[in-house]
């Protein structure tokens, strides 16, 4: 017993004290690389939106201890929804096309999973192999705890092409929820067929949003996109059009149920014109949102500018308002997941930024 990893002890009687948990938000300093494990076994990483539901892993003999840092996604495939909406004449055809593309995505992800496992066995990823060794011993494969991820792009434009309504209408929201339920059921079926984990993500689509819209516009000139004829783009995943409203709570009400359908990651970006007046305003807003809505992730993104002479300037200023001689500034906002200078964004995202309505925070 002295050299054993197992320690035996008698079970003791103890009293359970019940108490009411106070609703609090914690302001804490975090290390550079961190993750949170929540009470239901959900993991949220230091990433723009990744959220994995580990309850699926309980069936696999894993659990929280030793497994949480050893999971992730082997890859993401994004479904082009506007093209499906444009080509489909009936609801049946819409779901047939969606189902076909999801089958192709599944096949591709299964091939990639086998390739990654093969590369790992041959020593291509020595550091990952070290950290996933425990998963290999328990499950027989290094990436058994990793998800295959399928996402979607441009649901708003898919609805405009298919129904003639946007995602904010009652009919548009209902059909969106039906589509997400269809995709979730398909992914559960894939899990049963393959024995691998699958999840549904609101794909960030930093580049895809412009690339797919541009390709579709060239092939189908009459297809409806966001943006302009010269610079088309698709709205990210199932988000509202970027210029739909400046009322943040109206947007939250329209997005809450939709965002809760995702199992792999989603985020609500609250784009602000300028920074909030003080930290207490930010705390109050975050607390109000999470006490009244169910969506998993929220970001507060103020626009700010950097002058090479004066440094930080609140708000959007492509030229410094303080310099006597005109001085160009870098304007920073969140391209999707991360803060970047707007001048460095690609054409499609710059067009989206031009059209973006910023929210008013009460």
PDB file of C-alpha atoms in Angstrom, residues 195-330:
ATOM      1  CA  UNK A 195     -18.184   6.436 -32.377  1.00  0.00           C
ATOM      2  CA  UNK A 196     -16.526   9.862 -32.655  1.00  0.00           C
ATOM      3  CA  UNK A 197     -17.642  13.128 -31.076  1.00  0.00           C
ATOM      4  CA  UNK A 198     -19.364  15.781 -33.217  1.00  0.00           C
ATOM      5  CA  UNK A 199     -20.493  19.298 -32.367  1.00  0.00           C
ATOM      6  CA  UNK A 200     -22.167  22.299 -33.974  1.00  0.00           C
ATOM      7  CA  UNK A 201     -20.387  25.655 -34.088  1.00  0.00           C
ATOM      8  CA  UNK A 202     -21.258  29.190 -35.129  1.00  0.00           C
ATOM      9  CA  UNK A 203     -18.221  29.392 -37.399  1.00  0.00           C
ATOM     10  CA  UNK A 204     -16.248  32.650 -37.025  1.00  0.00           C
ATOM     11  CA  UNK A 205     -15.714  32.688 -40.829  1.00  0.00           C
ATOM     12  CA  UNK A 206     -13.183  35.536 -40.840  1.00  0.00           C
ATOM     13  CA  UNK A 207     -12.222  34.810 -44.448  1.00  0.00           C
ATOM     14  CA  UNK A 208     -15.014  32.510 -45.605  1.00  0.00           C
ATOM     15  CA  UNK A 209     -17.699  35.178 -45.183  1.00  0.00           C
ATOM     16  CA  UNK A 210     -16.192  37.189 -48.054  1.00  0.00           C
ATOM     17  CA  UNK A 211     -14.680  34.388 -50.130  1.00  0.00           C
ATOM     18  CA  UNK A 212     -17.898  32.349 -50.380  1.00  0.00           C
ATOM     19  CA  UNK A 213     -20.066  35.402 -51.073  1.00  0.00           C
ATOM     20  CA  UNK A 214     -17.735  36.560 -53.831  1.00  0.00           C
ATOM     21  CA  UNK A 215     -17.662  33.101 -55.433  1.00  0.00           C
ATOM     22  CA  UNK A 216     -21.463  32.780 -55.223  1.00  0.00           C
ATOM     23  CA  UNK A 217     -22.008  36.240 -56.709  1.00  0.00           C
ATOM     24  CA  UNK A 218     -19.827  35.335 -59.682  1.00  0.00           C
ATOM     25  CA  UNK A 219     -21.632  32.028 -60.243  1.00  0.00           C
ATOM     26  CA  UNK A 220     -25.159  33.200 -59.348  1.00  0.00           C
ATOM     27  CA  UNK A 221     -25.400  36.962 -60.071  1.00  0.00           C
ATOM     28  CA  UNK A 222     -28.944  37.181 -58.644  1.00  0.00           C
ATOM     29  CA  UNK A 223     -28.110  35.624 -55.274  1.00  0.00           C
ATOM     30  CA  UNK A 224     -28.744  37.924 -52.302  1.00  0.00           C
ATOM     31  CA  UNK A 225     -25.714  38.763 -50.180  1.00  0.00           C
ATOM     32  CA  UNK A 226     -24.870  41.399 -47.601  1.00  0.00           C
ATOM     33  CA  UNK A 227     -22.596  44.277 -48.574  1.00  0.00           C
ATOM     34  CA  UNK A 228     -22.448  45.695 -52.095  1.00  0.00           C
ATOM     35  CA  UNK A 229     -22.266  44.207 -55.575  1.00  0.00           C
ATOM     36  CA  UNK A 230     -18.541  44.964 -55.683  1.00  0.00           C
ATOM     37  CA  UNK A 231     -17.868  43.839 -52.100  1.00  0.00           C
ATOM     38  CA  UNK A 232     -20.330  41.135 -51.050  1.00  0.00           C
ATOM     39  CA  UNK A 233     -20.128  39.223 -47.797  1.00  0.00           C
ATOM     40  CA  UNK A 234     -22.237  36.842 -45.725  1.00  0.00           C
ATOM     41  CA  UNK A 235     -23.364  37.496 -42.165  1.00  0.00           C
ATOM     42  CA  UNK A 236     -21.576  35.230 -39.685  1.00  0.00           C
ATOM     43  CA  UNK A 237     -23.404  32.007 -38.785  1.00  0.00           C
ATOM     44  CA  UNK A 238     -26.906  32.820 -37.467  1.00  0.00           C
ATOM     45  CA  UNK A 239     -26.159  36.369 -36.351  1.00  0.00           C
ATOM     46  CA  UNK A 240     -28.369  39.373 -37.017  1.00  0.00           C
ATOM     47  CA  UNK A 241     -27.427  41.670 -39.915  1.00  0.00           C
ATOM     48  CA  UNK A 242     -24.663  43.961 -38.658  1.00  0.00           C
ATOM     49  CA  UNK A 243     -26.795  47.060 -39.283  1.00  0.00           C
ATOM     50  CA  UNK A 244     -30.066  45.684 -37.880  1.00  0.00           C
ATOM     51  CA  UNK A 245     -30.315  47.585 -34.583  1.00  0.00           C
ATOM     52  CA  UNK A 246     -28.402  49.669 -32.058  1.00  0.00           C
ATOM     53  CA  UNK A 247     -30.557  48.342 -29.183  1.00  0.00           C
ATOM     54  CA  UNK A 248     -28.433  45.664 -27.526  1.00  0.00           C
ATOM     55  CA  UNK A 249     -31.295  44.125 -25.536  1.00  0.00           C
ATOM     56  CA  UNK A 250     -33.497  43.792 -28.635  1.00  0.00           C
ATOM     57  CA  UNK A 251     -30.625  41.975 -30.325  1.00  0.00           C
ATOM     58  CA  UNK A 252     -30.097  39.722 -27.296  1.00  0.00           C
ATOM     59  CA  UNK A 253     -33.784  38.762 -27.221  1.00  0.00           C
ATOM     60  CA  UNK A 254     -33.672  37.789 -30.895  1.00  0.00           C
ATOM     61  CA  UNK A 255     -30.432  35.814 -30.551  1.00  0.00           C
ATOM     62  CA  UNK A 256     -30.775  34.111 -27.166  1.00  0.00           C
ATOM     63  CA  UNK A 257     -32.698  30.965 -28.137  1.00  0.00           C
ATOM     64  CA  UNK A 258     -30.761  30.603 -31.381  1.00  0.00           C
ATOM     65  CA  UNK A 259     -27.338  30.807 -29.736  1.00  0.00           C
ATOM     66  CA  UNK A 260     -28.279  28.201 -27.128  1.00  0.00           C
ATOM     67  CA  UNK A 261     -28.680  25.600 -29.892  1.00  0.00           C
ATOM     68  CA  UNK A 262     -24.942  25.405 -30.523  1.00  0.00           C
ATOM     69  CA  UNK A 263     -22.894  22.676 -28.852  1.00  0.00           C
ATOM     70  CA  UNK A 264     -19.435  23.643 -30.062  1.00  0.00           C
ATOM     71  CA  UNK A 265     -19.141  27.400 -29.753  1.00  0.00           C
ATOM     72  CA  UNK A 266     -20.969  30.678 -30.291  1.00  0.00           C
ATOM     73  CA  UNK A 267     -20.582  34.241 -29.066  1.00  0.00           C
ATOM     74  CA  UNK A 268     -22.627  37.439 -28.953  1.00  0.00           C
ATOM     75  CA  UNK A 269     -20.469  40.451 -29.818  1.00  0.00           C
ATOM     76  CA  UNK A 270     -21.642  43.719 -28.267  1.00  0.00           C
ATOM     77  CA  UNK A 271     -19.908  46.244 -30.523  1.00  0.00           C
ATOM     78  CA  UNK A 272     -19.645  49.630 -28.816  1.00  0.00           C
ATOM     79  CA  UNK A 273     -18.897  52.996 -30.386  1.00  0.00           C
ATOM     80  CA  UNK A 274     -16.566  53.982 -27.562  1.00  0.00           C
ATOM     81  CA  UNK A 275     -15.453  52.508 -24.279  1.00  0.00           C
ATOM     82  CA  UNK A 276     -17.902  52.441 -21.377  1.00  0.00           C
ATOM     83  CA  UNK A 277     -17.546  55.354 -18.929  1.00  0.00           C
ATOM     84  CA  UNK A 278     -16.292  53.184 -16.055  1.00  0.00           C
ATOM     85  CA  UNK A 279     -15.675  49.580 -15.049  1.00  0.00           C
ATOM     86  CA  UNK A 280     -18.826  49.470 -12.913  1.00  0.00           C
ATOM     87  CA  UNK A 281     -20.954  50.123 -16.022  1.00  0.00           C
ATOM     88  CA  UNK A 282     -19.357  47.122 -17.701  1.00  0.00           C
ATOM     89  CA  UNK A 283     -19.930  44.928 -14.636  1.00  0.00           C
ATOM     90  CA  UNK A 284     -23.561  46.002 -14.346  1.00  0.00           C
ATOM     91  CA  UNK A 285     -24.201  45.316 -18.020  1.00  0.00           C
ATOM     92  CA  UNK A 286     -22.589  41.854 -17.941  1.00  0.00           C
ATOM     93  CA  UNK A 287     -24.515  40.962 -14.785  1.00  0.00           C
ATOM     94  CA  UNK A 288     -27.831  42.109 -16.312  1.00  0.00           C
ATOM     95  CA  UNK A 289     -27.229  40.069 -19.469  1.00  0.00           C
ATOM     96  CA  UNK A 290     -26.373  36.811 -17.711  1.00  0.00           C
ATOM     97  CA  UNK A 291     -29.173  37.133 -15.182  1.00  0.00           C
ATOM     98  CA  UNK A 292     -31.773  37.556 -17.943  1.00  0.00           C
ATOM     99  CA  UNK A 293     -30.466  35.540 -20.890  1.00  0.00           C
ATOM    100  CA  UNK A 294     -29.081  32.049 -21.437  1.00  0.00           C
ATOM    101  CA  UNK A 295     -26.484  32.531 -24.189  1.00  0.00           C
ATOM    102  CA  UNK A 296     -23.039  31.210 -23.204  1.00  0.00           C
ATOM    103  CA  UNK A 297     -20.594  33.884 -24.384  1.00  0.00           C
ATOM    104  CA  UNK A 298     -20.606  37.685 -24.536  1.00  0.00           C
ATOM    105  CA  UNK A 299     -17.927  40.158 -25.579  1.00  0.00           C
ATOM    106  CA  UNK A 300     -17.781  43.923 -25.077  1.00  0.00           C
ATOM    107  CA  UNK A 301     -15.916  45.483 -27.987  1.00  0.00           C
ATOM    108  CA  UNK A 302     -15.343  49.241 -27.926  1.00  0.00           C
ATOM    109  CA  UNK A 303     -13.810  50.838 -31.009  1.00  0.00           C
ATOM    110  CA  UNK A 304     -10.591  52.731 -30.311  1.00  0.00           C
ATOM    111  CA  UNK A 305      -7.798  54.382 -32.257  1.00  0.00           C
ATOM    112  CA  UNK A 306      -4.029  54.557 -31.797  1.00  0.00           C
ATOM    113  CA  UNK A 307      -2.142  57.689 -32.794  1.00  0.00           C
ATOM    114  CA  UNK A 308       1.655  57.310 -33.114  1.00  0.00           C
ATOM    115  CA  UNK A 309       2.004  60.607 -31.206  1.00  0.00           C
ATOM    116  CA  UNK A 310      -0.854  60.677 -28.680  1.00  0.00           C
ATOM    117  CA  UNK A 311      -1.471  56.952 -28.241  1.00  0.00           C
ATOM    118  CA  UNK A 312      -4.925  55.680 -27.221  1.00  0.00           C
ATOM    119  CA  UNK A 313      -7.963  57.676 -28.413  1.00  0.00           C
ATOM    120  CA  UNK A 314     -11.504  56.446 -27.668  1.00  0.00           C
ATOM    121  CA  UNK A 315     -13.739  55.849 -30.681  1.00  0.00           C
ATOM    122  CA  UNK A 316     -13.162  55.635 -34.437  1.00  0.00           C
ATOM    123  CA  UNK A 317     -10.614  58.168 -35.740  1.00  0.00           C
ATOM    124  CA  UNK A 318      -8.748  57.412 -38.947  1.00  0.00           C
ATOM    125  CA  UNK A 319      -6.979  60.760 -38.448  1.00  0.00           C
ATOM    126  CA  UNK A 320      -5.863  62.053 -35.046  1.00  0.00           C
ATOM    127  CA  UNK A 321      -8.186  64.812 -33.756  1.00  0.00           C
ATOM    128  CA  UNK A 322      -5.428  66.159 -31.493  1.00  0.00           C
ATOM    129  CA  UNK A 323      -2.572  66.532 -33.976  1.00  0.00           C
ATOM    130  CA  UNK A 324      -2.083  69.948 -35.608  1.00  0.00           C
ATOM    131  CA  UNK A 325      -0.807  68.295 -38.773  1.00  0.00           C
ATOM    132  CA  UNK A 326      -3.046  65.434 -39.953  1.00  0.00           C
ATOM    133  CA  UNK A 327      -1.705  62.192 -38.592  1.00  0.00           C
ATOM    134  CA  UNK A 328      -3.174  58.791 -39.644  1.00  0.00           C
ATOM    135  CA  UNK A 329      -4.339  56.529 -36.809  1.00  0.00           C
ATOM    136  CA  UNK A 330      -4.863  52.795 -36.580  1.00  0.00           C
TER     137      UNK A 330
END
